Coordinates of C-alpha atoms in Angstrom, one line a residue:
M25 CA 0.0 0.0 0.0
K26 CA 1.2 3.5 -0.8
D27 CA 2.5 5.6 2.1
N28 CA 0.3 8.5 0.9
I29 CA -3.1 7.4 -0.3
I30 CA -4.4 10.9 0.1
Q31 CA -2.4 13.2 -2.1
L32 CA -1.7 16.9 -2.0
S33 CA -1.5 18.6 -5.4
E34 CA -1.8 21.9 -7.2
K35 CA -4.4 22.4 -9.9
E36 CA -5.3 25.8 -11.4
G37 CA -3.3 27.5 -8.6
I38 CA -5.3 25.7 -5.9
T39 CA -3.8 23.4 -3.3
R40 CA -5.9 20.2 -3.2
M41 CA -6.2 17.2 -1.0
T42 CA -7.4 14.3 -3.1
I43 CA -8.6 10.7 -2.9
D44 CA -8.5 9.2 -6.4
S45 CA -11.5 6.9 -5.7
M46 CA -13.8 7.1 -2.8
P47 CA -17.2 5.3 -2.3
L48 CA -20.3 7.4 -2.6
W49 CA -21.9 7.0 0.9
A50 CA -25.6 6.2 0.8
G51 CA -25.8 4.3 4.1
V52 CA -25.8 0.6 4.8
Q53 CA -27.2 -1.9 2.2
S54 CA -29.1 -5.2 2.0
R55 CA -26.0 -6.8 0.4
P56 CA -22.3 -5.8 0.1
G57 CA -20.8 -4.2 -2.9
I58 CA -19.8 -0.6 -3.7
R59 CA -22.2 0.8 -6.3
F60 CA -20.5 4.1 -7.1
E61 CA -17.1 5.6 -6.4
Y62 CA -15.8 8.9 -7.5
P63 CA -12.7 11.1 -6.9
F64 CA -12.9 13.4 -3.9
S65 CA -11.0 16.7 -3.4
L66 CA -10.9 19.4 -0.8
A67 CA -9.3 22.9 -0.9
V68 CA -9.2 26.0 1.3
E69 CA -11.5 28.6 -0.4
G70 CA -10.1 32.1 0.1
G71 CA -8.0 30.8 3.0
V72 CA -11.1 30.8 5.3
L73 CA -13.2 27.8 4.5
I74 CA -12.5 24.2 3.6
R75 CA -14.6 23.3 0.7
Q76 CA -15.1 20.4 -1.7
V77 CA -13.6 21.0 -5.1
T78 CA -14.4 17.6 -6.7
E79 CA -15.1 18.0 -10.4
K80 CA -18.3 19.9 -11.1
E81 CA -20.0 17.2 -13.0
I82 CA -19.6 14.8 -10.0
I83 CA -20.9 17.4 -7.5
D84 CA -23.8 18.2 -9.8
K85 CA -24.8 14.5 -9.9
I86 CA -24.8 14.3 -6.1
V87 CA -26.8 17.6 -5.6
Q88 CA -29.3 16.5 -8.3
A89 CA -29.9 13.2 -6.4
Y90 CA -31.5 15.1 -3.5
Q91 CA -34.4 15.8 -5.8
L92 CA -35.1 12.2 -6.7
G93 CA -37.9 10.3 -5.0
S94 CA -35.5 7.4 -4.6
Y95 CA -33.0 9.5 -2.7
T96 CA -31.3 7.6 0.2
F97 CA -30.4 9.7 3.2
I98 CA -26.8 9.3 4.3
T99 CA -28.2 9.5 7.9
A100 CA -31.8 8.3 8.3
P101 CA -34.1 11.2 9.3
P102 CA -35.9 11.1 12.7
G103 CA -38.7 8.6 12.7
A104 CA -36.7 6.0 10.8
S105 CA -35.0 4.2 13.7
K106 CA -34.3 4.5 17.4
W107 CA -30.9 6.1 16.7
A108 CA -32.5 8.6 14.2
N109 CA -35.1 9.4 16.8
A110 CA -32.4 10.0 19.4
L111 CA -30.8 12.5 17.1
G112 CA -34.2 14.1 16.4
D113 CA -34.8 14.4 20.2
L114 CA -31.4 16.0 20.6
S115 CA -32.4 18.6 18.0
V116 CA -35.7 19.2 19.9
S117 CA -34.1 19.5 23.3
T118 CA -31.6 22.0 21.8
V119 CA -34.4 24.2 20.5
L120 CA -36.3 24.0 23.8
E121 CA -33.1 24.9 25.7
V122 CA -32.2 28.0 23.6
A123 CA -35.8 29.2 23.1
G124 CA -36.3 29.3 26.9
H125 CA -39.8 30.4 27.8
A126 CA -40.4 32.3 24.6
R127 CA -43.4 31.1 22.4
P128 CA -42.6 31.5 18.8
R129 CA -45.7 32.3 16.8
S130 CA -44.2 31.1 13.6
I131 CA -41.6 28.4 12.9
L132 CA -39.8 27.6 9.7
E133 CA -37.9 24.3 9.4
V134 CA -35.5 23.9 6.5
G135 CA -34.4 20.4 5.3
A136 CA -36.4 18.5 7.9
G137 CA -36.2 15.1 6.3
S138 CA -39.4 14.1 8.2
L139 CA -42.1 15.7 10.4
Y140 CA -40.7 14.2 13.6
V141 CA -39.3 17.5 15.0
A142 CA -42.3 19.5 13.7
R143 CA -44.7 17.2 15.7
K144 CA -42.8 17.7 18.9
L145 CA -42.4 21.4 18.6
L146 CA -46.0 21.9 17.6
D147 CA -47.1 20.2 20.8
H148 CA -44.7 22.3 22.9
F149 CA -45.0 25.8 21.4
Q150 CA -48.5 25.7 19.8
P151 CA -47.4 28.2 17.1
N152 CA -49.8 29.9 14.7
E153 CA -47.9 28.5 11.7
Y154 CA -45.2 25.9 11.1
V155 CA -43.7 25.6 7.6
V156 CA -41.4 22.9 6.4
V157 CA -39.3 23.3 3.3
D158 CA -37.8 20.1 2.0
P159 CA -38.2 18.2 -1.4
T160 CA -37.9 14.8 0.4
V161 CA -40.8 15.2 2.8
H162 CA -43.8 13.6 1.3
D163 CA -46.0 13.0 4.3
A164 CA -48.5 15.5 5.7
M165 CA -49.7 16.7 9.1
E166 CA -52.4 19.0 10.3
R167 CA -51.2 22.5 11.0
V168 CA -47.9 22.0 9.0
E169 CA -47.4 23.6 5.6
V170 CA -45.0 21.6 3.6
I171 CA -43.2 23.2 0.6
H172 CA -41.7 20.3 -1.5
E173 CA -38.8 22.4 -2.8
Y174 CA -35.4 23.6 -1.9
F175 CA -34.8 26.6 0.4
P176 CA -34.9 29.5 -0.4
H177 CA -38.2 29.4 -2.3
P178 CA -40.5 32.2 -3.7
D179 CA -43.4 31.0 -1.6
L180 CA -41.6 32.3 1.4
D181 CA -41.0 35.8 0.0
N182 CA -42.3 38.6 2.3
R183 CA -42.7 36.1 5.1
Q184 CA -40.8 36.1 8.3
F185 CA -40.6 33.7 11.3
D186 CA -39.9 33.9 15.0
L187 CA -37.9 30.7 14.8
V188 CA -35.9 29.3 11.9
L189 CA -34.4 25.8 12.1
A190 CA -31.9 24.3 9.8
F191 CA -30.5 20.9 10.9
N192 CA -27.8 19.2 8.9
C193 CA -28.2 21.6 5.9
L194 CA -25.3 24.1 5.9
E195 CA -22.7 21.5 5.0
H196 CA -24.8 20.4 2.0
V197 CA -25.5 23.7 0.2
P198 CA -23.4 24.9 -2.8
D199 CA -23.2 28.4 -1.4
P200 CA -23.3 28.6 2.5
R201 CA -23.1 32.4 2.5
A202 CA -26.2 32.7 0.3
F203 CA -28.0 30.1 2.5
L204 CA -27.3 32.1 5.6
D205 CA -28.3 35.3 3.9
A206 CA -31.6 33.6 3.0
I207 CA -32.0 32.4 6.6
R208 CA -31.5 36.0 7.9
A209 CA -34.1 37.3 5.4
R210 CA -36.7 34.9 6.8
M211 CA -36.1 35.9 10.4
S212 CA -38.4 38.3 12.2
P213 CA -36.6 41.4 13.8
D214 CA -36.4 39.6 17.1
G215 CA -36.3 36.1 15.7
L216 CA -33.9 33.3 16.4
A217 CA -32.3 30.8 14.1
V218 CA -31.0 27.4 15.3
L219 CA -28.5 25.6 13.1
I220 CA -27.0 22.1 13.6
Y221 CA -24.1 21.0 11.4
P222 CA -20.8 19.1 11.6
N223 CA -17.8 20.4 13.5
C224 CA -14.9 19.1 11.4
E225 CA -11.9 20.5 13.3
E226 CA -11.1 17.6 15.6
Q227 CA -11.9 15.1 12.8
F228 CA -9.3 16.8 10.6
R229 CA -6.7 16.9 13.4
Q230 CA -7.3 13.3 14.3
G231 CA -7.3 12.0 10.7
D232 CA -10.9 10.7 11.2
L233 CA -12.0 9.5 7.8
N234 CA -15.7 9.9 8.8
V235 CA -15.3 13.6 7.9
F236 CA -15.1 12.8 4.2
V237 CA -18.5 12.8 2.5
H238 CA -19.3 13.5 -1.2
E239 CA -22.5 15.2 -0.1
H240 CA -20.8 17.6 2.3
L241 CA -19.6 20.5 0.3
S242 CA -18.3 22.7 3.2
Y243 CA -16.2 21.7 6.2
F244 CA -16.6 24.0 9.2
T245 CA -14.5 24.8 12.2
E246 CA -15.5 27.2 15.0
A247 CA -13.3 30.0 13.6
S248 CA -14.7 29.7 10.0
S249 CA -18.3 29.4 11.4
R250 CA -18.0 32.6 13.5
W251 CA -16.4 34.5 10.6
L252 CA -18.9 33.4 8.0
I253 CA -22.0 33.9 10.2
S254 CA -20.8 37.4 11.1
A255 CA -20.1 38.2 7.5
C256 CA -23.7 37.5 6.8
G257 CA -24.9 40.1 9.4
L258 CA -25.9 37.5 12.0
R259 CA -25.0 37.5 15.6
V260 CA -23.8 34.3 17.3
N261 CA -25.9 34.1 20.5
S262 CA -24.3 30.8 21.4
L263 CA -22.2 28.1 19.8
F264 CA -21.3 24.8 21.3
S265 CA -20.2 21.4 20.1
R266 CA -21.1 17.9 21.1
H267 CA -19.9 14.7 19.3
D268 CA -18.3 16.7 16.5
T269 CA -21.6 18.6 15.9
F270 CA -22.2 22.3 16.2
M271 CA -25.4 23.7 17.8
V272 CA -25.6 27.4 16.9
V273 CA -28.1 30.0 17.9
L274 CA -28.3 33.2 15.8
S275 CA -30.1 36.5 15.9
K276 CA -30.2 39.6 13.6
S277 CA -28.7 42.0 16.2
F278 CA -25.1 41.9 14.8
D279 CA -23.9 45.4 14.1
G280 CA -20.6 44.5 12.5
Q281 CA -18.4 46.1 15.2
D282 CA -17.3 42.9 16.7
M283 CA -16.4 41.1 13.4
P284 CA -14.1 38.1 14.3
P285 CA -10.7 37.9 12.6
K286 CA -10.6 36.2 9.2
P287 CA -9.4 32.6 9.9
N288 CA -6.6 30.9 8.1
E289 CA -7.5 27.2 7.6
M290 CA -4.5 26.3 5.6
D291 CA -2.5 25.2 8.6
L292 CA -5.2 22.8 9.7
F293 CA -5.6 21.6 6.1
Q294 CA -2.0 20.7 5.7
E295 CA -1.7 19.2 9.2
S296 CA -4.7 16.9 8.5
L297 CA -3.1 15.5 5.3
T298 CA -0.3 14.0 7.5
A299 CA -2.8 12.8 10.1
F300 CA -5.1 11.0 7.5
N301 CA -2.2 9.2 5.8
K302 CA -0.6 8.3 9.1
V303 CA -3.9 6.8 10.4
I304 CA -4.4 4.8 7.2
L305 CA -0.9 3.4 7.2
D306 CA -0.4 2.8 10.9
K307 CA -3.8 1.2 11.6
T308 CA -3.7 -1.0 8.5
L309 CA -0.3 -2.4 9.6
I310 CA -1.7 -3.2 13.1
I311 CA -4.9 -4.8 11.8
R312 CA -3.1 -6.9 9.2
D313 CA -0.6 -8.1 11.8
R314 CA -3.5 -9.2 14.0
L315 CA -5.3 -11.0 11.2
A316 CA -2.1 -12.7 10.0
A317 CA -1.7 -14.0 13.5
G318 CA -5.1 -15.7 13.2
Q319 CA -6.9 -13.1 15.5
T320 CA -10.3 -11.6 15.0
V321 CA -10.7 -7.9 14.6
G322 CA -14.0 -6.1 15.3
F323 CA -15.1 -2.6 14.4
H324 CA -17.6 -0.7 16.5
G325 CA -19.4 1.7 14.3
A326 CA -20.7 0.8 10.8
T327 CA -19.8 4.3 9.5
N328 CA -18.9 6.1 6.3
G329 CA -15.3 6.5 7.6
L330 CA -15.0 2.7 8.1
N331 CA -16.4 2.1 4.7
I332 CA -13.7 4.4 3.2
F333 CA -11.0 2.7 5.3
L334 CA -12.0 -0.8 4.2
H335 CA -12.2 0.3 0.6
L336 CA -8.8 1.9 0.6
T337 CA -7.1 -0.9 2.4
R338 CA -9.0 -3.8 0.7
L339 CA -9.5 -5.4 4.1
G340 CA -13.3 -5.7 3.9
D341 CA -13.4 -9.3 2.6
H342 CA -11.2 -10.8 5.3
P343 CA -13.1 -13.6 7.0
R344 CA -12.0 -12.6 10.5
I345 CA -13.3 -9.0 10.2
R346 CA -16.5 -8.4 12.3
L347 CA -18.7 -5.3 12.3
Y348 CA -20.8 -4.0 15.2
D349 CA -23.2 -1.1 15.7
G350 CA -25.5 0.2 18.4
D351 CA -28.2 1.2 15.9
D352 CA -30.5 -1.8 15.6
S353 CA -31.7 -0.6 12.1
K354 CA -28.2 -1.5 10.7
V355 CA -28.1 -5.1 12.1
G356 CA -28.1 -7.7 9.4
R357 CA -27.2 -5.2 6.7
Y358 CA -23.9 -4.5 5.1
L359 CA -21.3 -1.8 4.7
P360 CA -20.7 -1.6 0.9
A361 CA -17.0 -2.3 1.3
C362 CA -17.4 -5.3 3.7
S363 CA -18.6 -8.8 3.1
S364 CA -19.5 -9.4 6.8
P365 CA -23.0 -8.4 8.0
I366 CA -23.3 -5.8 10.7
M367 CA -24.1 -7.3 14.2
S368 CA -25.5 -5.6 17.3
S369 CA -22.9 -4.3 19.7
S370 CA -24.8 -6.4 22.3
D371 CA -24.0 -9.6 20.4
S372 CA -22.1 -12.2 22.5
S373 CA -19.4 -12.4 19.9
Y374 CA -18.3 -8.8 20.7
R375 CA -16.4 -10.0 23.7
E376 CA -14.5 -12.5 21.7
A377 CA -12.7 -10.0 19.5
N378 CA -8.9 -9.9 20.0
L379 CA -8.9 -6.3 18.9
M380 CA -11.9 -3.9 18.8
V381 CA -11.4 -0.9 16.6
V382 CA -13.7 2.1 17.4
S383 CA -14.6 3.5 14.0
A384 CA -17.4 5.8 15.2
M385 CA -14.9 8.3 16.4
S386 CA -17.3 11.0 17.3
Y387 CA -18.5 8.6 20.0
F388 CA -15.2 7.2 21.0
E389 CA -15.5 7.9 24.8
P390 CA -19.0 6.4 25.3
I391 CA -18.1 3.4 23.1
S392 CA -14.9 2.9 25.1
R393 CA -16.9 3.0 28.3
F394 CA -19.5 0.6 26.9
A395 CA -16.8 -1.9 25.9
A396 CA -15.0 -1.7 29.2
E397 CA -18.0 -1.6 31.6
K398 CA -20.6 -3.6 29.9
L399 CA -18.6 -6.2 28.1
D400 CA -15.4 -6.4 30.2
L401 CA -13.2 -5.6 27.2
E402 CA -9.8 -4.6 28.4
K403 CA -8.4 -1.3 27.2
S404 CA -5.5 -3.2 25.6
R405 CA -8.0 -4.7 23.2
L406 CA -9.4 -1.3 22.1
M407 CA -8.0 0.9 19.4
A408 CA -9.3 4.1 17.7
L409 CA -9.5 4.3 13.9
A410 CA -7.9 7.8 14.2
E411 CA -5.6 9.6 16.5
A412 CA -7.8 9.7 19.6

């Protein structure tokens, strides 16, 4: 295997980080096998934001797929599984926490994926109107207006809302600044916006392959988030991160006087290249040595990052590889790059692994506790699929 699977190159005066062939992530499948793989490239746009610069025709294919009735969510929306519901409940609790005792009379939810959050917030706030904008939402609910289109949409012109929600949207849009401008335009003078999107900084520093997703066009850190939001005339009321995910509350009261300094993401970008290649090389050597010695290697977390790792290293077909996940909806299904079916993390075979690799790196600490406390797995048998 090459020492540098992820390459740094110059093209049209832009420094790029490139994987020549990376599987298109569409979640787990009923059978193994990678259906589509494309090149994947990142660059630092204007020095302030890490952006995907994969060839335009490839990005266009991915963006167009959102409009198809057959679109497969890379993460199932709330209502699809217990894990998806847990993420939906986290979004709801975040909104309730930041909204305090206020009662928004009007709520706009962008990119909902389902009406799960709408149902809970309707029950709590009893607003006069609740509007969902999402081409993938096809069910209906009383008191909810669904616009089956992308945001922004002309049907929202001249309408403003006390609360605007956008969960897992900002990383997908072709122009995040235009998206934030549209959010601001739809907020009432005293309104709030709550955004949830990936915090990529630690993933880049750790060499966590889970950060790479064809559908994610922008890769945010706290510094780039604060700068971009302020540049759009919005005020950061609060910004915190949990499990590599930002929860951000915005208002329109920003006057431009406290503009944060322009970030320089190039240092992080170049540091991450070393981290990614080191993780791929070092972890592959350890895992291959264990397998060559007749040992069993398990992975906890049937994730996109693990799928990329198994694809790049060609380890996915080894008979002593085992996959585990705490999301019951994945059990019995397959990662595209692995011939072994996914098993529940509560399966008795979990304890038998000679080495358990934590591949869901955003949940490394709780998974490590689970393995140690619930399954008596010694720390010497645990390893992170990144630099934890």
